[in-house]
Coordinates of C-alpha atoms and ligand atoms in Angstrom, one line a residue:
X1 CA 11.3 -26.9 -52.1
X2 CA 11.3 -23.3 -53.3
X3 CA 12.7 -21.9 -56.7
X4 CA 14.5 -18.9 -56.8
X5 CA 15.0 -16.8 -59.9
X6 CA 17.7 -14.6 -60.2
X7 CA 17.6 -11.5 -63.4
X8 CA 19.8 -10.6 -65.6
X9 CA 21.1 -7.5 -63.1
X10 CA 21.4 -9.7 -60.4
X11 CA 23.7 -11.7 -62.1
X12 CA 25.5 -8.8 -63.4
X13 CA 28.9 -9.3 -62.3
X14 CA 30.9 -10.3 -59.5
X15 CA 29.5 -8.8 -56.8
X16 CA 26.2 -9.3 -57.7
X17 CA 26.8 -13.3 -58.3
X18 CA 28.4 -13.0 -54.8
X19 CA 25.2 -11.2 -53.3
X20 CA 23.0 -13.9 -54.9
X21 CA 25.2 -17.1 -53.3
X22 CA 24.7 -15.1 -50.1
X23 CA 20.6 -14.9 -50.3
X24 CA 20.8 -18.3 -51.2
X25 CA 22.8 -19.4 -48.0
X26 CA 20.0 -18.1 -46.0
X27 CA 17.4 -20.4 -47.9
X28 CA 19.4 -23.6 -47.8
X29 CA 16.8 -25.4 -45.6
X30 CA 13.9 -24.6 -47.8
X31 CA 16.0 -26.7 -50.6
X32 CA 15.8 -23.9 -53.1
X33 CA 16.5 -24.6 -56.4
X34 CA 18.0 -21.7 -58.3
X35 CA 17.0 -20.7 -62.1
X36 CA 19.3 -17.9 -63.6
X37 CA 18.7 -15.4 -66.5
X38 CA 21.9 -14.3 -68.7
X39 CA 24.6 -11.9 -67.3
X40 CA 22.8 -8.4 -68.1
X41 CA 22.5 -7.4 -71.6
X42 CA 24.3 -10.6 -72.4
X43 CA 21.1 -11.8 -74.9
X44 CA 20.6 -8.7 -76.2
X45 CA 24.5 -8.9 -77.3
X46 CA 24.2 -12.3 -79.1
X47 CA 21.5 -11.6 -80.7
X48 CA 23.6 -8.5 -81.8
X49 CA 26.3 -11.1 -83.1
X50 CA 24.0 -13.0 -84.9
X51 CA 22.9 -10.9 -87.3
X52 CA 26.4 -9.2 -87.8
X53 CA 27.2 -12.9 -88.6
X54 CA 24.3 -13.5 -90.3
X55 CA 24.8 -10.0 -92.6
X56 CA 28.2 -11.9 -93.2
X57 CA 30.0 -9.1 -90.9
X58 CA 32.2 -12.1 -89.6
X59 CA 34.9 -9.7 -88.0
X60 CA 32.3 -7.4 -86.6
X61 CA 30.5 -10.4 -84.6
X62 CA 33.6 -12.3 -83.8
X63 CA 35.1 -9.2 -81.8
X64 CA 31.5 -9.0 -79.8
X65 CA 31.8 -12.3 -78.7
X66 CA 35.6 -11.7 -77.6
X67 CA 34.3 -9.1 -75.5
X68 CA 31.5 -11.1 -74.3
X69 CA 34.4 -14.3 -73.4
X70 CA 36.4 -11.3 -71.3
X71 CA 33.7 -10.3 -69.6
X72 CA 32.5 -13.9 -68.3
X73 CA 36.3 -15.0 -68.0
X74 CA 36.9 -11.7 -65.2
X75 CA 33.9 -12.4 -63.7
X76 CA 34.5 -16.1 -63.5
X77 CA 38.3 -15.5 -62.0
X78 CA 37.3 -13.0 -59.8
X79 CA 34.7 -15.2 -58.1
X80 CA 36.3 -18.5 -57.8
X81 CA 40.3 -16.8 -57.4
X82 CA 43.1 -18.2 -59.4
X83 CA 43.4 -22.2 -58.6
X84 CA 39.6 -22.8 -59.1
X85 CA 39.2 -21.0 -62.3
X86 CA 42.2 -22.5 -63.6
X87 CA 40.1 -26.0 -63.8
X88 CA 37.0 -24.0 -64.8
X89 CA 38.7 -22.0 -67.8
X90 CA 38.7 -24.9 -70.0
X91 CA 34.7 -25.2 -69.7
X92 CA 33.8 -22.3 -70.4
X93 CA 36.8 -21.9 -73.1
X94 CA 34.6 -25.5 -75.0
X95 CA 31.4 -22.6 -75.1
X96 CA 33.1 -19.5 -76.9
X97 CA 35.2 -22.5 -79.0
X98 CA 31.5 -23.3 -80.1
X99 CA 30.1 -19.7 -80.6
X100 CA 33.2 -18.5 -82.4
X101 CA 32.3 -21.6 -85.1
X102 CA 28.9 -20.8 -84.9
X103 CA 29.4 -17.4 -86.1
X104 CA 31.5 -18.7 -88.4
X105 CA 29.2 -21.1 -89.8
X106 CA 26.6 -18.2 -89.9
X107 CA 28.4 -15.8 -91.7
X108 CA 29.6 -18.4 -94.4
X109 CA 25.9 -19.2 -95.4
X110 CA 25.5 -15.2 -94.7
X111 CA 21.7 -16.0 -93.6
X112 CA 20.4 -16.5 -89.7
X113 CA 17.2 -18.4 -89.3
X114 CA 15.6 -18.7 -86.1
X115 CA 16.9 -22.1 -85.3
X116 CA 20.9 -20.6 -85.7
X117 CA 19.4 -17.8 -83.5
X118 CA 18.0 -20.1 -80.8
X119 CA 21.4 -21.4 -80.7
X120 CA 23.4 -18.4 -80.1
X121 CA 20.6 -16.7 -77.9
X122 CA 20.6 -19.7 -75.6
X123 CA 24.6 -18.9 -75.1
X124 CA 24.1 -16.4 -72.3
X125 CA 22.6 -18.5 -70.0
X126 CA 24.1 -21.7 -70.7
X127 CA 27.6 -19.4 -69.2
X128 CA 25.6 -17.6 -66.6
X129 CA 24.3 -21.1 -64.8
X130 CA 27.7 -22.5 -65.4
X131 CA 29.2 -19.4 -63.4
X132 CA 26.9 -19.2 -60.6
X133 CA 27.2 -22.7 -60.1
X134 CA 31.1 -22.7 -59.7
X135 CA 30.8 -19.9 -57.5
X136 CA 28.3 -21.5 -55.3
X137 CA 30.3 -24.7 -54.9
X138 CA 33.4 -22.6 -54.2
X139 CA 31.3 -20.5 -51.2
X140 CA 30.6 -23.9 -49.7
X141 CA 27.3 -24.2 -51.2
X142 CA 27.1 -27.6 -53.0
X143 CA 26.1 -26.0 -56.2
X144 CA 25.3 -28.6 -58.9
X145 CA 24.8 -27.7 -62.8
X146 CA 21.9 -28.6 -64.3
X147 CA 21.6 -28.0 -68.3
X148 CA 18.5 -26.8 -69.2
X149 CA 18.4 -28.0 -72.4
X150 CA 17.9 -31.8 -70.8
X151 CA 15.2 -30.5 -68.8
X152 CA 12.9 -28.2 -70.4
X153 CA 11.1 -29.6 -73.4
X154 CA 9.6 -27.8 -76.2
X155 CA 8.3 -27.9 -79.7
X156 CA 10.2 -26.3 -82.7
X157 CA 9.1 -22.9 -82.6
X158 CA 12.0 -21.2 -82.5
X159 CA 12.4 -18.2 -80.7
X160 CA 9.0 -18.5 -79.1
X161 CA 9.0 -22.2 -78.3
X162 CA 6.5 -23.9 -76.4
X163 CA 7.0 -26.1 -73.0
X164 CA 6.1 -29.9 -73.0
X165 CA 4.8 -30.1 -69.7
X166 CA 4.4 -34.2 -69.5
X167 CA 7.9 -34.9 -70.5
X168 CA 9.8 -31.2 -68.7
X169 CA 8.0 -32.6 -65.0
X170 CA 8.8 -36.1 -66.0
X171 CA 12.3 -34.7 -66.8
X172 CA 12.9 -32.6 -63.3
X173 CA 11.3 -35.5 -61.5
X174 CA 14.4 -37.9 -62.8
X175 CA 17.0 -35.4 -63.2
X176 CA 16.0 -32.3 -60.8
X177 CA 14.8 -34.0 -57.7
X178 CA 17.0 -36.5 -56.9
X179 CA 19.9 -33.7 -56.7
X180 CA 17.4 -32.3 -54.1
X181 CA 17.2 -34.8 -52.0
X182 CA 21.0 -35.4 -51.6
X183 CA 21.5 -31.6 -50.6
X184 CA 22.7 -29.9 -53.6
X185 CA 21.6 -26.7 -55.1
X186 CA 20.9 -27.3 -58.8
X187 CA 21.7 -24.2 -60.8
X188 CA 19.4 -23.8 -64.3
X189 CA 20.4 -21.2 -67.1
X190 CA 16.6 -19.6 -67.4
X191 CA 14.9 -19.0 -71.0
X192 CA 16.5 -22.3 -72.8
X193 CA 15.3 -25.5 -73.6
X194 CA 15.5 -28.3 -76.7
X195 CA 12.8 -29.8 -78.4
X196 CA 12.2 -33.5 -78.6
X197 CA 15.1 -33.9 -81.3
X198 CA 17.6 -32.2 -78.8
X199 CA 17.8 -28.9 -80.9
X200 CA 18.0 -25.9 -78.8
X201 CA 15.4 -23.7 -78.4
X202 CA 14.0 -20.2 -76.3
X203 CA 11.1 -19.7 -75.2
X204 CA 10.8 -15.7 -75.8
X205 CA 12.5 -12.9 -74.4
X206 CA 12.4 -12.0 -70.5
X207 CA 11.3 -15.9 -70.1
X208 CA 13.5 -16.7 -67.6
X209 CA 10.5 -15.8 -65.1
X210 CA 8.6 -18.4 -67.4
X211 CA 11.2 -21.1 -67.1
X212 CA 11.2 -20.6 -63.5
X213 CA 7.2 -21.4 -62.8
X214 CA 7.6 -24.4 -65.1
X215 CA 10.4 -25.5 -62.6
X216 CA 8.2 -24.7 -59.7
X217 CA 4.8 -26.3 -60.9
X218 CA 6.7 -29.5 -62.2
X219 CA 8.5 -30.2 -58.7
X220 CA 5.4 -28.4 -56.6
X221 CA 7.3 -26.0 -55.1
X222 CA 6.0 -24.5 -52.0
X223 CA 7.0 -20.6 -53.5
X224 CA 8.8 -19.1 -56.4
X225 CA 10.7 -16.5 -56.0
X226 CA 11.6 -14.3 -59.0
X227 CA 15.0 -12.0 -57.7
X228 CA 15.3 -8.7 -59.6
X229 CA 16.8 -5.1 -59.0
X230 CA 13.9 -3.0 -57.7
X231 CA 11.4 -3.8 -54.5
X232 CA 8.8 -5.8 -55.9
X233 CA 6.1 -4.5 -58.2
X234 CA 5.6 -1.0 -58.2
X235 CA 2.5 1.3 -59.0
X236 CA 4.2 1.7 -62.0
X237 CA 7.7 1.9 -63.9
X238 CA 10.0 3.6 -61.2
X239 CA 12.3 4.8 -64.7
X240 CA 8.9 7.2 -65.6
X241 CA 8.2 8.1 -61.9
X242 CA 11.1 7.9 -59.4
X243 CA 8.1 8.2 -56.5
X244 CA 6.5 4.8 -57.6
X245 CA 5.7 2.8 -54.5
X246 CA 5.9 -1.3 -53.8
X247 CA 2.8 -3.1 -54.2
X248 CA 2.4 -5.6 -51.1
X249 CA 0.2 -8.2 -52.5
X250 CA -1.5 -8.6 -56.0
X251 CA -3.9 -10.7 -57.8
X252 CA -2.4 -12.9 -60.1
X253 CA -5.0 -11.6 -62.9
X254 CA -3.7 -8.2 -61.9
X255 CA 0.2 -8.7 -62.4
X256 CA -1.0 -11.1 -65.8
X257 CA -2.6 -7.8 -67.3
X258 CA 0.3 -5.4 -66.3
X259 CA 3.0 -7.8 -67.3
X260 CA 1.2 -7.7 -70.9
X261 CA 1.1 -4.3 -71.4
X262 CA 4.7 -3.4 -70.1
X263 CA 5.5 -3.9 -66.7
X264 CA 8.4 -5.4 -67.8
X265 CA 9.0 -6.6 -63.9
X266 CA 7.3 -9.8 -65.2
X267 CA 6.9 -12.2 -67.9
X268 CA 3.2 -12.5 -68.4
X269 CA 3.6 -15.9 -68.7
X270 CA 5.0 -16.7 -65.2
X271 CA 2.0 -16.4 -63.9
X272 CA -0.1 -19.4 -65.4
X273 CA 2.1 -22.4 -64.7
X274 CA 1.9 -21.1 -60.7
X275 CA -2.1 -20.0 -60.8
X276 CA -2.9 -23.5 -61.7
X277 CA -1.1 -25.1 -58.9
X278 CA -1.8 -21.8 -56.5
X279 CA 1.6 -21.2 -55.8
X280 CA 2.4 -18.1 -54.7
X281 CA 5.2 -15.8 -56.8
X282 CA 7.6 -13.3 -54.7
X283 CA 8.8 -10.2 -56.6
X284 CA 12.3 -9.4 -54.4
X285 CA 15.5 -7.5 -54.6
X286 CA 18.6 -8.9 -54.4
X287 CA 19.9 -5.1 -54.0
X288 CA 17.5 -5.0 -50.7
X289 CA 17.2 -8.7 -50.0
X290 CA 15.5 -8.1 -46.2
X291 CA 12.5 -5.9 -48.2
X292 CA 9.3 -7.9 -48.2
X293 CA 8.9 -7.6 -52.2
X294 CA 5.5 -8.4 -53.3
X295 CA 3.4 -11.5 -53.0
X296 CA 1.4 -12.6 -56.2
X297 CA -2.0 -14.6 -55.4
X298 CA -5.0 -15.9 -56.5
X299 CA -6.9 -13.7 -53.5
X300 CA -5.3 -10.7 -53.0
X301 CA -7.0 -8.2 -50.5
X302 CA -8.9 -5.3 -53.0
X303 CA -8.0 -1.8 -51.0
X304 CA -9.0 1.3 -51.0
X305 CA -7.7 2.6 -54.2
X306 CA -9.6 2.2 -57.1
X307 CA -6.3 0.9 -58.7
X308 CA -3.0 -0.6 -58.4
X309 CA -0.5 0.1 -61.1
X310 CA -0.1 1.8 -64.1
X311 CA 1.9 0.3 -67.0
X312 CA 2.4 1.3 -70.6
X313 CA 3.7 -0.9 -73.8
X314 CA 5.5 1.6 -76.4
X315 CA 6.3 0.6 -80.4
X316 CA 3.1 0.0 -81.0
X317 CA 1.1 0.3 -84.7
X318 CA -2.3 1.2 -84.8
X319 CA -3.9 -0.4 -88.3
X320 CA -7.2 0.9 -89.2
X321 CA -9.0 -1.1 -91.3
X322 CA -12.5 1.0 -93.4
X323 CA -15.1 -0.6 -95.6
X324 CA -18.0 1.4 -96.0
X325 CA -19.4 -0.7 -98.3
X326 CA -19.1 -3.8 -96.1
X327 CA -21.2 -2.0 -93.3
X328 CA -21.8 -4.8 -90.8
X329 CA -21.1 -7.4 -93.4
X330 CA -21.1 -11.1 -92.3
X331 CA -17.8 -12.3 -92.3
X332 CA -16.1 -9.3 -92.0
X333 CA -14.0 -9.3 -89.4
X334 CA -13.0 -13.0 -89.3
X335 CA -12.2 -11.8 -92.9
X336 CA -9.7 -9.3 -91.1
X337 CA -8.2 -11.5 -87.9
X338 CA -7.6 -14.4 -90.6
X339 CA -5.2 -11.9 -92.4
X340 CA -3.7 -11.2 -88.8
X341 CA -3.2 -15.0 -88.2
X342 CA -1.8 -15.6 -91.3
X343 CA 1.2 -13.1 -91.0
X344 CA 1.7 -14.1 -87.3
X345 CA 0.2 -10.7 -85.7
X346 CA -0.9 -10.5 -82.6
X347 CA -3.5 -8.3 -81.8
X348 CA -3.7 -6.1 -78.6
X349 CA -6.8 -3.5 -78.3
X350 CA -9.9 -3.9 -80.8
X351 CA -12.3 -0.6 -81.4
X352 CA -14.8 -0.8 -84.1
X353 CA -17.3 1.7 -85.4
X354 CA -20.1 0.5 -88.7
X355 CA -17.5 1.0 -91.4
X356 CA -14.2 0.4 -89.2
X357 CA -11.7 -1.3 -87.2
X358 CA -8.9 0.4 -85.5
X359 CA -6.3 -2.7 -84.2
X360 CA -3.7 -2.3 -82.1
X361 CA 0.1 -4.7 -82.7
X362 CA 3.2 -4.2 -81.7
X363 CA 5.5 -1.8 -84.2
X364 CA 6.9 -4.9 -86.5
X365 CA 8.3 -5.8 -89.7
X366 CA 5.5 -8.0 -91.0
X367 CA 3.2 -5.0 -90.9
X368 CA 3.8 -3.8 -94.4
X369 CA 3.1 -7.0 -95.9
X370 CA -0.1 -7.3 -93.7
X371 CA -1.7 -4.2 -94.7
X372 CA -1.3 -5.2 -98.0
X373 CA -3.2 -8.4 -97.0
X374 CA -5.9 -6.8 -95.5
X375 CA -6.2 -3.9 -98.5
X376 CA -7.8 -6.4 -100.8
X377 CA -10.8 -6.6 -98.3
X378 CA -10.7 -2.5 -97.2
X379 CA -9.2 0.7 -96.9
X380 CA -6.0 0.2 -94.9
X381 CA -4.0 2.9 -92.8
X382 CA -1.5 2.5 -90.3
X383 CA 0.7 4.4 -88.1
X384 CA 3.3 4.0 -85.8
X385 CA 4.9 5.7 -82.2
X386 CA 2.2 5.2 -80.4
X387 CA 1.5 3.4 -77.1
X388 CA -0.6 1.8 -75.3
X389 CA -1.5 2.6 -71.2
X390 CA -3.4 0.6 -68.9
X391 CA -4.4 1.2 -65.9
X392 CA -5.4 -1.7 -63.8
X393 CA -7.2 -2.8 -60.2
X394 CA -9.8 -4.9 -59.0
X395 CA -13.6 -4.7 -60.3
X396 CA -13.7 -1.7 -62.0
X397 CA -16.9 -2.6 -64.0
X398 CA -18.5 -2.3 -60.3
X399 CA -16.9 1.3 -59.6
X400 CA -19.1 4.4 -61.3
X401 CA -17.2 7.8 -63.0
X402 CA -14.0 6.2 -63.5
X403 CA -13.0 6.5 -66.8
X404 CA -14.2 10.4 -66.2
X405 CA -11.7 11.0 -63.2
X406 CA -8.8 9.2 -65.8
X407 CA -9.8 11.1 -68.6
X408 CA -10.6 14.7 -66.9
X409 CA -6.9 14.5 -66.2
X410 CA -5.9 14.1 -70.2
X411 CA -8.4 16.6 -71.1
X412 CA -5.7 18.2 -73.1
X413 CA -4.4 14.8 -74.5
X414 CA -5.2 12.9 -78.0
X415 CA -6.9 9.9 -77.0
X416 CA -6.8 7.1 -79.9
X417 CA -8.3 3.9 -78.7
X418 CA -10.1 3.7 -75.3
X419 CA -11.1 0.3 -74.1
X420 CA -12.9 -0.9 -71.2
X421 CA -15.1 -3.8 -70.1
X422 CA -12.6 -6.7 -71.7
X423 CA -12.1 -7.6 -68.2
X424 CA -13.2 -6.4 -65.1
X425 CA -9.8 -5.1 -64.2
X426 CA -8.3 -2.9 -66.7
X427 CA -8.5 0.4 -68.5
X428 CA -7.0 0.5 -71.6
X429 CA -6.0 4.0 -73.8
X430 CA -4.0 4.3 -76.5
X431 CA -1.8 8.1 -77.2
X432 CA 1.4 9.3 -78.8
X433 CA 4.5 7.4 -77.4
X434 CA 6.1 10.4 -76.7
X435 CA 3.7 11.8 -74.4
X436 CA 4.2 8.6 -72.1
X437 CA 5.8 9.9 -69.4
X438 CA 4.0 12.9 -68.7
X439 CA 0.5 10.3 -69.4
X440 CA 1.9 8.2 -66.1
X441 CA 3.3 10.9 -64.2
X442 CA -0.2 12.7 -64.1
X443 CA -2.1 9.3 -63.5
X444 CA 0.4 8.1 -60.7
X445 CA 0.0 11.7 -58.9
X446 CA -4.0 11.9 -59.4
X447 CA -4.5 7.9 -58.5
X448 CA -1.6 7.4 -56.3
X449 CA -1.3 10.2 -53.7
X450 CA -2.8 8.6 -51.3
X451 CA -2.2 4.5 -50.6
X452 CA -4.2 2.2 -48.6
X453 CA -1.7 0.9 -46.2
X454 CA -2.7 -2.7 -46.6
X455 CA -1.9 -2.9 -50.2
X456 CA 1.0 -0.6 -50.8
X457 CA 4.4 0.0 -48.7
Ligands
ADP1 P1 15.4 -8.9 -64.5 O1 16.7 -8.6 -65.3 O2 15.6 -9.1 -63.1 O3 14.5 -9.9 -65.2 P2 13.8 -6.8 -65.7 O4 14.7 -5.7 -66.2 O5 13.2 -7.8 -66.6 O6 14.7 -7.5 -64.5 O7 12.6 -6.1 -64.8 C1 12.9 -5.2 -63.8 C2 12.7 -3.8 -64.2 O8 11.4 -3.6 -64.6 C3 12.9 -2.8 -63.2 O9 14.3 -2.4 -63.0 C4 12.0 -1.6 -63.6 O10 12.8 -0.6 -64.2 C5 11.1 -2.2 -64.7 N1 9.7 -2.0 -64.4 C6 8.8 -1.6 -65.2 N2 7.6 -1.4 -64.7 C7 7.7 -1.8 -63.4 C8 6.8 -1.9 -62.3 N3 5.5 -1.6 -62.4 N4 7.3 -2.4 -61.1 C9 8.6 -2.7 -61.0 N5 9.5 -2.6 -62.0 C10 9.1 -2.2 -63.2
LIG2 N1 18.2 -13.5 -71.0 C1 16.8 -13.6 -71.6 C2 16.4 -12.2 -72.1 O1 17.2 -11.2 -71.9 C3 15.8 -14.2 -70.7 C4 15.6 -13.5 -69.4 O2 16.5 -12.8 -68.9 O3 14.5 -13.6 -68.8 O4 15.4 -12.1 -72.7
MG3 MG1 12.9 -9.9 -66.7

């Protein structure tokens, strides 16, 4: 069996729901089964919604979801034509019933915790599945509608919740496969999933791709597939450089450390559930379904360029942390990650000098309350709009002068945080956020003129 994802674009509207049952015709005899995100910008909306609600703007978040009920109600008729969605309209009708109390309910108490939050995020794809599989069974396709929420097993972490893996494979062994083996296409929303008490959960944002390598490891699928709206993965984000070409095949460690600093192509975490069970990951394009996209492995070939993509992570806060009179001081810095731990910070890029520790974290609103943590042990600054780059490719420890050929080229550039040596295959900088795109352009021109024709297209 295969899994194929399909993103939030691809699901976009009718047309694109209709391309998707297409590329899935041509699969049929691999037994795909299909994992989809939420219609695009669909989360984004609800999670608009519930914080009008939550901010008790009841009228402001009931009208959102009225839009959002027309917009999956149009694409609904147009894909299954008047008869059909006549017995579908009522399903869909028992969601938006729900999410219209919901809000309600929300902007009554006037607060929004991450459980209510789980609850209304998981809304988009618990419509999208429910669409695409109505569509499929009405294109002859034997489309069956699985709900995620009885599969996918997590703990209570709202908003970032963890998978169960015993009890999600022991779930798509009983539930999942047997729909498999009698032909049908099961059709999972993506990014959803219940803990052991049956309360909804998500598993953070973009983890549809997540949600589909939990489906592949668990039923051992022979690929996963994860759909999208450009080629595969590119040398870097084609929205800063329009010339960015497809990577043919990439190391799994590779894709990892680009998905994590903002090749947003990916969710980093996609990658672990298929590396352990060395299962190769397609990126593809349902715009372009006969391109080749790019293969994800464990042993991908090294080329002839010293890298292969670029990526960069904006909103980020650099927090500098100084203590001259703790020079060296034992202690110290577990002194300073326990603060980070205890307000939930995660920590990107680490410099530290005697008397001080710049950190990187992503621009949040638990960093005011941090810094005031950390300035009963130091001196504390910290500053925003900045970002991170990273440049990334096989053994670079091995390779001589190149942080000089990356850095002649930003001669003119304020550097912040350089890091190298974390792992063999990334180069790490951090600069103003607004000098981003000219950063990448100049690094994808000097690096990425000429491509070694076995890596790249
Ligand atoms: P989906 O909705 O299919 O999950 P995403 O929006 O999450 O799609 O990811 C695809 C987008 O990622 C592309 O449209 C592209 O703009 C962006 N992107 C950023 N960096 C890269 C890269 N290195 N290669 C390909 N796409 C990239
Ligand atoms: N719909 C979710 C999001 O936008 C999950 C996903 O698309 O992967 O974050
Ligand atoms: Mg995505």
């Amino acid at each position: 069996m295969i899994v194929m994802k399909f993103g939030g674009t691809s699901v976009g509207d009718a047309r694109a729901i209709d391309r998707v049952a297409s590329i899935v015709q041509g699969r049929l005899t691999q037994r795909p089964v299909v994992v989809v995100s939420a219609m695009s910008k669909v989360t984004d909306t609800l999670l608009t919604m519930a914080r009008a609600a939550g901010a008790g703007e009841r009228k402001a978040a009931l009208k959102l979801c009225r839009s959002l009920q027309e917009r999956h109600y149009n694409t609904a008729s147009e894909l299954l034509g008047t008869a059909l969605f006549t017995q579908f309209h009522a399903e869909l009708g028992a969601d938006f019933e729900a999410l219209d109390e919901l809000l309600r309910g929300i902007s009554a108490v006037g607060e929004l915790t991450p459980r209510t939050t789980d609850h209304v995020a998981a809304f988009g794809e618990v419509l999208s599945s429910k669409i695409v599989a109505a569509a499929f069974s009405a294109r002859g396709l034997n489309g069956s509608h699985v709900d995620s929420r009885d599969i996918l097993v997590t703990d209570s972490n709202y908003m970032q919740a963890v998978p169960q893996y015993d009890e999600t494979n022991e779930r798509l062994k009983t539930n999942v496969q047997p729909l498999l083996d009698e032909s049908q296409v099961p059709v999972m929303g993506g990014f959803m999933g219940a803990s052991r008490a049956g309360i909804t959960t998500t598993i953070g944002r973009g983890g549809s791709d997540f949600s589909a390598a939990i489906v592949g490891a668990g039923l051992g699928a022979e690929r996963i597939e994860i759909w999208t709206d450009v080629d595969g993965i590119l040398t870097t984000d084609p929205r800063i450089c329009p010339d960015a070409r497809r990577i043919k095949v990439i190391g799994f460690d590779e894709a990892a450390e680009l998905a994590y600093f903002g090749a947003k192509v990916l969710h980093p975490a996609t990658v672990l559930p298929a590396i352990q069970k060395n299962i190769p990951v397609y990126v593809l394009n349902s715009l372009n379904p006969s391109c080749e996209g790019t293969r994800i492995t464990t042993h991908a070939p090294q080329g002839q360029n010293i890298f292969k993509a670029i990526a960069a992570k904006k909103h980020i806060t650099i927090i500098q942390v100084a203590a001259p009179r703790m020079l060296l001081a034992h202690g110290f810095l577990r002194a300073i990650f326990e603060a980070f731990d205890r307000h939930k910070v995660a920590v990107d890029v680490v410099s530290t000098s005697e008397v001080s520790v710049s950190l990187t974290v992503d621009s949040n609103h638990s960093i005011p309350a941090l810094a005031a943590d950390l300035s009963k042990l130091a001196d504390v600054k910290y500053e925003g709009r900045k970002a991170i780059v990273c440049l990334v490719g096989e053994n670079l420890r091995e390779k001589p002068g190149i942080a000089a050929l990356v850095f002649r080229e930003l001669a003119d550039k304020k550097i912040r945080m350089i890091s190298q040596g974390a792992s063999e295959i990334n180069l790490t900088f951090v600069i103003e956020e607004d000098e981003v795109p000219d950063v990448i352009q100049r690094l994808h021109k000097t690096f990425f003129a000429e491509l070694d024709p076995e890596v790249f297209a």
